Coordinates of C-alpha atoms in Angstrom, one line a residue:
Chain G
M1 CA -1.5 31.5 -2.4
A2 CA 2.5 32.3 -2.4
D3 CA 5.1 29.6 -2.2
G4 CA 6.1 29.1 1.4
E5 CA 2.5 29.0 2.6
V6 CA -0.1 26.5 4.1
A7 CA -2.3 25.5 1.8
Y8 CA -4.7 22.5 3.8
F9 CA -8.3 20.7 3.4
E10 CA -9.2 18.1 5.9
L11 CA -12.2 15.3 5.2
Q12 CA -14.5 14.4 8.1
F13 CA -16.8 10.8 6.8
K14 CA -18.3 7.7 8.3
P15 CA -16.3 4.9 6.9
N16 CA -16.6 3.8 3.6
A17 CA -14.2 1.5 2.0
E18 CA -14.7 2.7 -1.6
L19 CA -14.2 5.9 -0.3
V20 CA -10.4 5.6 0.1
S21 CA -9.0 5.2 -3.4
T22 CA -11.8 8.3 -4.3
V23 CA -9.5 10.3 -1.7
R24 CA -6.3 8.9 -2.8
R25 CA -7.0 10.3 -6.2
F26 CA -8.3 13.7 -5.1
V27 CA -5.4 13.8 -3.0
S28 CA -2.8 13.2 -5.3
E29 CA -4.6 16.4 -7.7
F30 CA -4.1 18.5 -4.9
Y31 CA -0.5 17.9 -4.4
E32 CA 0.1 18.0 -8.0
R33 CA -1.0 22.0 -7.7
V34 CA 0.8 22.6 -4.2
C35 CA 4.0 20.4 -4.4
P36 CA 5.7 20.1 -8.1
D37 CA 8.0 16.6 -8.2
A38 CA 6.0 13.2 -9.5
D39 CA 7.6 11.2 -7.5
A40 CA 6.5 13.2 -4.4
I41 CA 3.3 13.1 -5.4
S42 CA 2.8 9.6 -5.9
R43 CA 4.9 8.8 -2.6
L44 CA 2.3 11.4 -0.5
A45 CA -0.9 9.5 -1.8
L46 CA 0.1 6.1 -1.0
A47 CA 1.2 7.0 2.3
T48 CA -2.4 9.1 2.2
H49 CA -3.8 6.2 1.2
E50 CA -2.7 4.1 3.7
L51 CA -3.1 6.1 7.0
L52 CA -6.7 6.1 5.9
E53 CA -7.1 2.8 4.9
N54 CA -5.9 2.2 8.4
A55 CA -8.2 4.4 10.2
V56 CA -11.3 3.3 7.9
K57 CA -10.3 -0.7 9.0
Y58 CA -10.0 0.2 12.9
S59 CA -12.7 3.0 13.3
F60 CA -14.3 2.1 16.7
D61 CA -17.4 4.5 16.0
G62 CA -17.7 4.7 12.2
E63 CA -16.0 8.4 11.9
T64 CA -12.7 9.2 10.2
K65 CA -11.0 12.2 10.1
L66 CA -8.0 13.2 7.9
R67 CA -6.2 16.3 7.5
V68 CA -3.4 17.2 4.8
E69 CA -1.4 20.0 5.5
V70 CA 1.3 21.2 2.4
V71 CA 3.3 24.2 2.0
R72 CA 3.8 24.7 -1.1
G73 CA 6.1 25.1 -3.4
T74 CA 8.7 23.7 -1.5
L75 CA 11.2 21.1 -2.8
P76 CA 11.9 18.6 -0.9
A77 CA 8.2 18.8 -0.5
M78 CA 6.8 19.7 2.9
V79 CA 3.4 17.6 3.7
A80 CA 2.0 16.6 7.3
V81 CA -1.4 13.8 7.2
R82 CA -3.0 13.0 9.9
A83 CA -6.1 10.4 10.3
W84 CA -8.3 10.8 13.3
N85 CA -10.6 7.9 14.7
Q86 CA -12.0 6.0 17.8
A87 CA -10.3 2.7 18.0
L88 CA -10.5 -0.4 20.0
P89 CA -8.0 -0.6 22.5
S90 CA -6.6 -3.5 21.1
H91 CA -6.2 -2.1 18.0
L92 CA -4.3 0.8 20.2
E93 CA -2.4 -1.4 21.1
T94 CA -1.5 -3.3 18.4
L95 CA -0.8 -0.1 16.6
K96 CA 1.5 1.0 19.5
A97 CA 3.5 -1.7 19.4
S98 CA 4.2 -1.4 15.7
L99 CA 4.9 2.3 15.5
D100 CA 7.3 1.2 19.1
A101 CA 9.3 -1.2 16.5
L102 CA 9.4 1.2 13.4
A103 CA 10.7 3.8 15.9
K104 CA 13.6 1.3 17.1
A105 CA 14.1 0.5 13.0
S106 CA 17.4 2.1 12.0
D107 CA 17.0 1.9 8.8
P108 CA 13.2 1.7 7.5
F109 CA 13.9 -0.3 4.6
E110 CA 15.3 -3.4 6.3
H111 CA 12.4 -3.5 8.5
Y112 CA 9.6 -3.0 5.9
Q113 CA 11.5 -7.0 4.8
A114 CA 11.0 -8.2 8.1
C115 CA 7.7 -7.4 8.6
M116 CA 7.1 -8.9 5.3
R117 CA 8.8 -12.0 6.2
I118 CA 6.3 -12.4 9.9
S119 CA 3.3 -10.8 7.1
A120 CA 3.9 -13.8 4.3
K121 CA 2.8 -16.3 7.9
K122 CA -0.4 -14.1 8.8
T123 CA -3.8 -15.3 8.1
E124 CA -5.2 -11.9 9.3
G125 CA -4.6 -8.6 8.7
S126 CA -1.0 -7.8 6.5
G127 CA 0.8 -5.6 9.3
L128 CA 2.5 -3.9 6.3
G129 CA 1.1 -0.4 6.1
L130 CA 2.3 1.6 8.7
A131 CA 6.0 -0.1 7.5
R132 CA 4.9 0.7 3.7
I133 CA 4.5 4.6 4.5
A134 CA 7.9 4.4 5.9
A135 CA 9.9 2.0 3.7
E136 CA 8.0 3.4 0.2
A137 CA 6.4 7.1 1.3
E138 CA 10.0 7.9 3.4
M139 CA 8.0 9.5 5.6
V140 CA 8.0 9.6 9.5
V141 CA 5.0 7.9 10.6
K142 CA 4.2 8.5 14.9
L143 CA 1.0 8.4 17.1
E144 CA 0.4 12.1 18.0
P145 CA -1.2 12.8 21.6
M146 CA -4.5 13.6 21.8
L147 CA -5.1 16.7 24.4
D148 CA -8.3 15.9 26.0
S149 CA -9.8 12.8 27.1
S150 CA -11.3 10.9 24.8
N151 CA -10.7 7.8 23.4
R152 CA -9.7 9.1 19.8
I153 CA -6.6 8.6 18.5
C154 CA -4.6 10.4 15.9
I155 CA -1.8 9.1 13.1
L156 CA 0.5 11.5 11.5
T157 CA 2.6 11.0 9.1
H158 CA 5.2 14.0 7.6
T159 CA 8.0 14.0 5.5
G160 CA 11.3 14.3 7.0
T161 CA 11.3 18.1 6.1
W162 CA 8.4 19.3 8.0
E163 CA 9.6 18.2 11.4
G164 CA 8.8 21.9 14.1
Q165 CA 6.6 23.1 11.1
A166 CA 4.5 25.0 13.1
R167 CA 0.8 23.6 12.5
Chain I
M1 CA -8.7 -29.0 -11.5
I2 CA -8.8 -25.3 -12.2
A3 CA -8.8 -23.4 -15.4
L4 CA -7.5 -20.2 -17.0
E5 CA -10.9 -18.5 -17.3
D6 CA -11.0 -19.5 -13.3
L7 CA -8.7 -16.2 -13.3
S8 CA -10.6 -13.7 -14.9
T9 CA -12.7 -11.2 -12.5
S10 CA -14.6 -7.8 -13.1
T11 CA -15.8 -5.6 -10.7
S12 CA -16.4 -1.7 -11.3
A13 CA -12.5 -0.6 -10.6
F14 CA -10.6 -4.2 -10.5
S15 CA -10.0 -6.8 -13.1
S16 CA -8.2 -9.4 -13.5
S17 CA -7.4 -12.0 -16.8
A18 CA -4.7 -15.1 -17.8
F19 CA -3.7 -16.5 -20.9
E20 CA -0.9 -18.8 -21.7
A21 CA 2.2 -17.8 -24.0
D22 CA 5.6 -19.5 -24.8
G23 CA 5.3 -21.9 -21.9
A24 CA 4.4 -18.7 -19.2
L25 CA 1.0 -18.0 -17.6
T26 CA 0.6 -14.5 -18.0
L27 CA -2.2 -13.0 -15.6
V28 CA -3.3 -9.0 -16.8
L29 CA -4.4 -7.3 -13.3
V30 CA -6.0 -3.7 -14.0
G31 CA -7.4 -1.3 -11.6
D32 CA -7.5 -0.2 -8.1
A33 CA -6.3 -3.2 -5.8
S34 CA -7.7 -1.2 -2.7
L35 CA -9.3 -2.3 0.5
T36 CA -12.6 -3.9 -1.2
K37 CA -10.4 -5.8 -3.5
I38 CA -8.7 -8.1 -1.0
E39 CA -10.6 -11.3 -1.4
S40 CA -10.7 -11.0 -5.0
M41 CA -7.0 -10.7 -5.0
Q42 CA -6.6 -13.7 -2.8
A43 CA -8.4 -15.6 -4.9
V44 CA -6.9 -14.8 -8.2
I45 CA -3.6 -15.4 -6.9
D46 CA -4.9 -18.6 -5.0
G47 CA -6.1 -19.5 -8.6
L48 CA -2.6 -18.4 -10.6
H49 CA -0.6 -20.6 -7.7
A50 CA -2.7 -23.6 -8.0
L51 CA -2.9 -23.3 -12.2
A52 CA 0.5 -23.0 -12.1
T53 CA 1.7 -26.0 -10.1
Q54 CA -1.2 -28.2 -12.0
L55 CA 0.7 -27.8 -15.0
G56 CA 4.2 -27.3 -13.5
T57 CA 4.9 -23.8 -15.3
K58 CA 8.7 -22.6 -15.0
A59 CA 7.6 -18.9 -15.0
V60 CA 5.3 -16.9 -14.7
V61 CA 4.1 -13.0 -16.1
V62 CA 2.2 -10.5 -13.3
D63 CA 1.2 -7.4 -15.9
L64 CA 0.9 -4.7 -13.6
T65 CA 1.3 -1.8 -16.3
K66 CA -2.5 -1.1 -15.8
L67 CA -2.6 -1.4 -12.2
D68 CA -3.1 1.8 -11.0
F69 CA -2.4 1.4 -7.1
M70 CA -2.1 -1.9 -4.6
N71 CA -2.8 -0.9 -1.1
S72 CA -0.5 -2.6 1.4
S73 CA -3.1 -5.8 1.8
C74 CA -2.9 -6.6 -1.4
F75 CA 0.4 -6.3 -1.5
K76 CA 0.4 -8.7 1.4
V77 CA -1.4 -11.0 -0.2
F78 CA 1.5 -11.1 -2.8
V79 CA 4.1 -11.6 -0.3
S80 CA 2.2 -15.0 1.1
W81 CA 1.9 -16.2 -2.6
I82 CA 6.0 -15.3 -2.7
N83 CA 6.4 -17.0 0.1
Q84 CA 4.6 -19.7 -1.1
V85 CA 6.4 -20.5 -3.9
Q86 CA 10.0 -20.1 -2.3
E87 CA 9.0 -22.9 0.2
A88 CA 8.1 -25.3 -2.0
E89 CA 9.9 -28.5 -3.2
P90 CA 12.4 -27.1 -6.0
A91 CA 10.4 -29.2 -8.5
K92 CA 7.8 -27.1 -8.0
Q93 CA 9.3 -23.8 -7.5
Y94 CA 8.7 -21.0 -10.6
R95 CA 10.3 -17.8 -11.6
I96 CA 7.6 -14.8 -11.1
C97 CA 8.0 -12.2 -13.6
L98 CA 6.6 -8.8 -12.3
R99 CA 5.8 -6.3 -15.8
S100 CA 5.7 -3.5 -14.4
N101 CA 5.0 0.4 -15.8
P102 CA 7.6 3.1 -15.4
K103 CA 4.5 6.1 -15.3
V104 CA 3.1 3.9 -12.5
L105 CA 5.1 5.5 -9.8
W106 CA 4.1 3.8 -6.9
Q107 CA 5.3 0.5 -8.9
R108 CA 9.0 1.2 -8.7
R109 CA 9.3 1.4 -4.9
S110 CA 6.8 -1.5 -4.4
L111 CA 8.5 -4.2 -6.7
H112 CA 12.0 -3.7 -5.7
A113 CA 10.7 -4.3 -2.2
L114 CA 8.8 -7.8 -3.4
Q115 CA 11.8 -8.3 -5.7
C116 CA 14.5 -7.9 -2.5
F117 CA 12.3 -10.5 -0.4
A118 CA 12.7 -13.0 -3.2
A119 CA 15.2 -12.1 -5.5
E120 CA 16.3 -15.5 -6.5
L121 CA 12.6 -15.3 -7.8
I122 CA 11.6 -12.3 -8.7
T123 CA 12.4 -10.2 -12.1
I124 CA 10.8 -7.1 -13.0
E125 CA 10.6 -6.2 -16.5
T126 CA 9.8 -2.4 -17.0
I127 CA 8.0 -1.7 -20.8

Protein backbone atom coordinates (compact mmCIF):
# COMPACT_ATOMS: atom_id res chain seq x y z
CA MET A 1 0.00 0.00 0.00
CA ALA A 2 1.18 3.48 -0.78
CA ASP A 3 1.24 6.48 1.52
CA GLY A 4 -2.01 8.37 1.27
CA GLU A 5 -4.15 5.27 0.79
CA VAL A 6 -6.77 4.35 3.39
CA ALA A 7 -6.14 1.15 5.36
CA TYR A 8 -9.03 -0.15 7.40
CA PHE A 9 -10.41 -3.10 9.30
CA GLU A 10 -13.74 -4.00 10.88
CA LEU A 11 -14.50 -6.23 13.83
CA GLN A 12 -17.90 -7.46 14.86
CA PHE A 13 -18.44 -9.38 18.09
CA LYS A 14 -20.72 -10.12 20.99
CA PRO A 15 -19.77 -8.05 24.03
CA ASN A 16 -16.99 -9.70 25.90
CA ALA A 17 -15.34 -7.24 28.23
CA GLU A 18 -12.11 -9.25 28.23
CA LEU A 19 -11.82 -8.80 24.47
CA VAL A 20 -11.58 -5.01 24.66
CA SER A 21 -7.98 -5.04 25.91
CA THR A 22 -7.06 -7.68 23.33
CA VAL A 23 -8.54 -5.47 20.60
CA ARG A 24 -6.64 -2.46 21.94
CA ARG A 25 -3.36 -4.34 21.64
CA PHE A 26 -4.26 -5.53 18.13
CA VAL A 27 -5.25 -2.02 17.12
CA SER A 28 -1.96 -0.67 18.51
CA GLU A 29 -0.05 -3.10 16.31
CA PHE A 30 -2.18 -2.08 13.33
CA TYR A 31 -1.46 1.59 14.01
CA GLU A 32 2.28 0.89 14.30
CA ARG A 33 2.26 -0.45 10.74
CA VAL A 34 0.45 2.49 9.25
CA CYS A 35 1.32 5.48 11.43
CA PRO A 36 4.89 6.52 12.26
CA ASP A 37 4.21 8.55 15.43
CA ALA A 38 4.48 6.71 18.79
CA ASP A 39 2.50 9.37 20.68
CA ALA A 40 -0.29 9.24 18.09
CA ILE A 41 -0.39 5.44 18.37
CA SER A 42 -0.83 5.70 22.14
CA ARG A 43 -3.59 8.29 21.81
CA LEU A 44 -5.39 6.29 19.15
CA ALA A 45 -5.19 3.10 21.20
CA LEU A 46 -6.66 4.93 24.19
CA ALA A 47 -9.50 6.37 22.09
CA THR A 48 -10.24 2.99 20.53
CA HIS A 49 -10.29 1.28 23.93
CA GLU A 50 -12.62 3.86 25.49
CA LEU A 51 -14.95 3.87 22.48
CA LEU A 52 -15.14 0.10 22.42
CA GLU A 53 -15.71 -0.21 26.16
CA ASN A 54 -18.48 2.34 25.90
CA ALA A 55 -20.12 0.34 23.12
CA VAL A 56 -19.71 -2.96 24.99
CA LYS A 57 -21.08 -1.61 28.26
CA TYR A 58 -24.18 -0.10 26.72
CA SER A 59 -24.95 -2.68 24.05
CA PHE A 60 -28.59 -3.73 24.33
CA ASP A 61 -28.54 -6.83 22.13
CA GLY A 62 -25.00 -8.00 22.76
CA GLU A 63 -23.43 -6.97 19.47
CA THR A 64 -20.75 -4.37 18.81
CA LYS A 65 -19.00 -3.39 15.60
CA LEU A 66 -15.76 -1.45 15.30
CA ARG A 67 -14.26 0.10 12.17
CA VAL A 68 -10.86 1.75 12.08
CA GLU A 69 -9.68 3.74 9.07
CA VAL A 70 -6.19 5.19 8.72
CA VAL A 71 -4.62 7.17 5.93
CA ARG A 72 -1.18 5.60 5.61
CA GLY A 73 2.01 7.48 6.25
CA THR A 74 0.54 10.84 7.25
CA LEU A 75 1.89 13.11 9.93
CA PRO A 76 -0.09 14.13 11.87
CA ALA A 77 -2.04 10.86 11.78
CA MET A 78 -5.38 10.83 9.94
CA VAL A 79 -7.57 8.28 11.68
CA ALA A 80 -11.30 7.64 12.13
CA VAL A 81 -12.71 5.07 14.55
CA ARG A 82 -16.38 4.11 14.57
CA ALA A 83 -18.21 1.93 17.08
CA TRP A 84 -21.77 0.74 16.52
CA ASN A 85 -24.14 -0.80 19.00
CA GLN A 86 -27.83 -0.94 19.82
CA ALA A 87 -28.33 1.16 22.93
CA LEU A 88 -31.26 1.52 25.32
CA PRO A 89 -33.15 4.84 24.87
CA SER A 90 -32.10 5.98 28.37
CA HIS A 91 -28.44 5.41 27.53
CA LEU A 92 -28.88 7.20 24.23
CA GLU A 93 -30.21 10.29 26.03
CA THR A 94 -27.26 10.26 28.43
CA LEU A 95 -24.88 9.85 25.51
CA LYS A 96 -26.43 12.76 23.59
CA ALA A 97 -26.21 14.99 26.66
CA SER A 98 -22.52 14.09 27.13
CA LEU A 99 -21.72 14.75 23.48
CA ASP A 100 -23.64 18.04 23.49
CA ALA A 101 -21.67 19.22 26.53
CA LEU A 102 -18.44 18.15 24.85
CA ALA A 103 -19.31 19.95 21.62
CA LYS A 104 -20.06 23.17 23.52
CA ALA A 105 -16.83 23.07 25.54
CA SER A 106 -14.26 25.58 24.34
CA ASP A 107 -11.40 23.66 25.99
CA PRO A 108 -11.58 19.84 26.06
CA PHE A 109 -9.09 19.64 28.95
CA GLU A 110 -11.05 22.08 31.14
CA HIS A 111 -14.21 20.17 30.28
CA TYR A 112 -12.44 16.94 31.31
CA GLN A 113 -11.46 18.49 34.64
CA ALA A 114 -15.09 19.55 35.19
CA CYS A 115 -16.24 16.01 34.38
CA MET A 116 -13.71 14.67 36.87
CA ARG A 117 -15.11 16.90 39.62
CA ILE A 118 -18.62 15.56 38.89
CA SER A 119 -17.38 11.99 38.52
CA ALA A 120 -15.66 12.11 41.91
CA LYS A 121 -19.08 12.08 43.58
CA LYS A 122 -20.80 9.58 41.28
CA THR A 123 -21.67 6.18 42.64
CA GLU A 124 -22.40 4.60 39.28
CA GLY A 125 -20.47 4.97 36.09
CA SER A 126 -17.58 7.32 35.53
CA GLY A 127 -18.91 9.67 32.83
CA LEU A 128 -15.30 10.22 31.79
CA GLY A 129 -14.73 8.03 28.74
CA LEU A 130 -15.76 10.40 25.96
CA ALA A 131 -14.25 13.44 27.67
CA ARG A 132 -11.02 11.46 28.03
CA ILE A 133 -10.97 10.75 24.29
CA ALA A 134 -11.33 14.46 23.56
CA ALA A 135 -8.85 15.69 26.18
CA GLU A 136 -6.16 13.00 26.29
CA ALA A 137 -6.42 11.48 22.83
CA GLU A 138 -7.11 14.95 21.35
CA MET A 139 -9.76 13.56 19.03
CA VAL A 140 -13.17 14.80 17.96
CA VAL A 141 -16.10 12.70 19.24
CA LYS A 142 -19.56 12.78 17.75
CA LEU A 143 -22.70 10.78 17.11
CA GLU A 144 -22.91 9.82 13.47
CA PRO A 145 -26.46 9.86 12.07
CA MET A 146 -27.73 6.43 11.07
CA LEU A 147 -29.36 6.37 7.65
CA ASP A 148 -31.59 3.41 8.42
CA SER A 149 -34.55 3.23 10.80
CA SER A 150 -32.86 0.91 13.28
CA ASN A 151 -32.05 1.86 16.86
CA ARG A 152 -28.37 1.34 16.23
CA ILE A 153 -26.05 4.17 17.08
CA CYS A 154 -22.60 4.97 15.81
CA ILE A 155 -20.07 7.00 17.72
CA LEU A 156 -17.33 8.40 15.56
CA THR A 157 -14.04 9.67 16.86
CA HIS A 158 -11.41 11.06 14.55
CA THR A 159 -8.25 13.07 14.52
CA GLY A 160 -8.64 16.72 13.64
CA THR A 161 -6.92 16.11 10.32
CA TRP A 162 -9.61 13.57 9.29
CA GLU A 163 -12.33 16.19 8.84
CA GLY A 164 -13.63 15.95 5.30
CA GLN A 165 -11.86 12.69 4.48
CA ALA A 166 -14.09 10.52 2.30
CA ARG A 167 -15.32 7.16 3.75
CA MET B 1 -8.21 -3.13 60.85
CA ILE B 2 -6.60 -3.45 57.45
CA ALA B 3 -3.15 -4.85 56.74
CA LEU B 4 -0.66 -4.52 53.89
CA GLU B 5 -1.47 -8.04 52.73
CA ASP B 6 -5.07 -6.95 52.13
CA LEU B 7 -3.83 -4.75 49.29
CA SER B 8 -2.47 -7.72 47.34
CA THR B 9 -4.52 -9.07 44.47
CA SER B 10 -3.65 -11.20 41.52
CA THR B 11 -5.69 -12.02 38.42
CA SER B 12 -4.63 -13.09 34.97
CA ALA B 13 -4.17 -9.53 33.71
CA PHE B 14 -3.94 -7.33 36.78
CA SER B 15 -2.20 -7.51 40.14
CA SER B 16 -1.38 -5.30 43.09
CA SER B 17 0.92 -5.43 46.07
CA ALA B 18 1.93 -3.02 48.81
CA PHE B 19 4.80 -2.34 51.16
CA GLU B 20 5.89 0.32 53.60
CA ALA B 21 9.24 2.04 53.37
CA ASP B 22 10.73 5.26 54.78
CA GLY B 23 7.41 6.27 56.28
CA ALA B 24 5.54 5.99 52.98
CA LEU B 25 3.02 3.40 51.86
CA THR B 26 3.69 2.14 48.35
CA LEU B 27 1.09 0.41 46.21
CA VAL B 28 2.32 -1.30 43.06
CA LEU B 29 -0.14 -1.89 40.21
CA VAL B 30 0.78 -4.22 37.37
CA GLY B 31 -0.92 -5.18 34.11
CA ASP B 32 -4.11 -3.94 32.51
CA ALA B 33 -6.73 -2.04 34.54
CA SER B 34 -9.78 -2.22 32.30
CA LEU B 35 -13.46 -3.08 32.36
CA THR B 36 -13.29 -6.37 34.24
CA LYS B 37 -10.85 -5.03 36.85
CA ILE B 38 -12.90 -2.14 38.21
CA GLU B 39 -13.99 -3.97 41.35
CA SER B 40 -10.43 -5.08 42.08
CA MET B 41 -9.14 -1.55 41.62
CA GLN B 42 -11.86 -0.14 43.85
CA ALA B 43 -11.10 -2.66 46.60
CA VAL B 44 -7.37 -1.97 46.45
CA ILE B 45 -7.71 1.82 46.49
CA ASP B 46 -10.32 1.70 49.27
CA GLY B 47 -7.93 -0.50 51.24
CA LEU B 48 -5.00 1.84 50.58
CA HIS B 49 -6.97 4.84 51.82
CA ALA B 50 -8.19 2.97 54.90
CA LEU B 51 -4.65 1.82 55.73
CA ALA B 52 -3.12 5.25 55.15
CA THR B 53 -5.73 6.81 57.41
CA GLN B 54 -5.30 4.08 60.05
CA LEU B 55 -1.50 4.53 60.13
CA GLY B 56 -1.62 8.32 59.91
CA THR B 57 0.67 8.11 56.87
CA LYS B 58 1.69 11.44 55.39
CA ALA B 59 2.72 10.10 52.00
CA VAL B 60 1.49 7.39 49.67
CA VAL B 61 3.23 6.23 46.50
CA VAL B 62 1.33 4.51 43.69
CA ASP B 63 3.78 2.78 41.39
CA LEU B 64 2.29 2.61 37.90
CA THR B 65 5.51 1.83 36.07
CA LYS B 66 4.26 -1.62 35.09
CA LEU B 67 0.64 -0.67 34.46
CA ASP B 68 0.13 -1.06 30.72
CA PHE B 69 -3.23 0.68 30.60
CA MET B 70 -5.96 2.11 32.80
CA ASN B 71 -9.48 2.69 31.47
CA SER B 72 -11.68 5.64 32.42
CA SER B 73 -13.65 3.61 34.97
CA CYS B 74 -10.50 2.69 36.89
CA PHE B 75 -9.29 6.27 36.41
CA LYS B 76 -12.53 7.38 38.10
CA VAL B 77 -11.58 5.22 41.10
CA PHE B 78 -8.43 7.34 41.43
CA VAL B 79 -10.44 10.55 40.97
CA SER B 80 -12.89 9.63 43.74
CA TRP B 81 -10.07 8.58 46.06
CA ILE B 82 -8.11 11.78 45.51
CA ASN B 83 -11.29 13.78 46.10
CA GLN B 84 -11.79 11.88 49.36
CA VAL B 85 -8.30 12.85 50.52
CA GLN B 86 -8.89 16.48 49.45
CA GLU B 87 -12.04 16.64 51.55
CA ALA B 88 -10.57 14.95 54.64
CA GLU B 89 -9.65 17.00 57.70
CA PRO B 90 -6.15 18.43 57.28
CA ALA B 91 -4.72 16.11 59.94
CA LYS B 92 -5.89 13.08 57.95
CA GLN B 93 -4.71 14.22 54.54
CA TYR B 94 -1.63 12.76 52.88
CA ARG B 95 0.39 13.49 49.78
CA ILE B 96 0.14 11.15 46.81
CA CYS B 97 3.10 10.44 44.55
CA LEU B 98 2.28 8.77 41.24
CA ARG B 99 5.33 6.90 39.95
CA SER B 100 5.28 6.82 36.18
CA ASN B 101 7.09 5.10 33.32
CA PRO B 102 7.90 7.49 30.45
CA LYS B 103 7.80 4.60 27.97
CA VAL B 104 4.11 3.99 28.78
CA LEU B 105 2.82 6.97 26.87
CA TRP B 106 -0.81 7.16 28.11
CA GLN B 107 0.53 7.81 31.62
CA ARG B 108 1.92 11.23 30.76
CA ARG B 109 -1.47 12.66 29.83
CA SER B 110 -3.61 10.81 32.35
CA LEU B 111 -1.38 11.53 35.33
CA HIS B 112 -1.08 15.17 34.28
CA ALA B 113 -4.89 15.34 34.40
CA LEU B 114 -4.87 13.88 37.92
CA GLN B 115 -2.19 16.31 39.03
CA CYS B 116 -4.21 19.26 37.72
CA PHE B 117 -7.23 17.89 39.59
CA ALA B 118 -5.40 18.03 42.93
CA ALA B 119 -2.18 19.97 42.50
CA GLU B 120 -1.81 20.48 46.25
CA LEU B 121 -1.73 16.72 46.88
CA ILE B 122 -0.30 15.04 43.79
CA THR B 123 3.27 14.77 42.58
CA ILE B 124 4.46 12.75 39.64
CA GLU B 125 7.75 10.89 39.74
CA THR B 126 9.12 9.65 36.44
CA ILE B 127 11.60 6.79 36.64
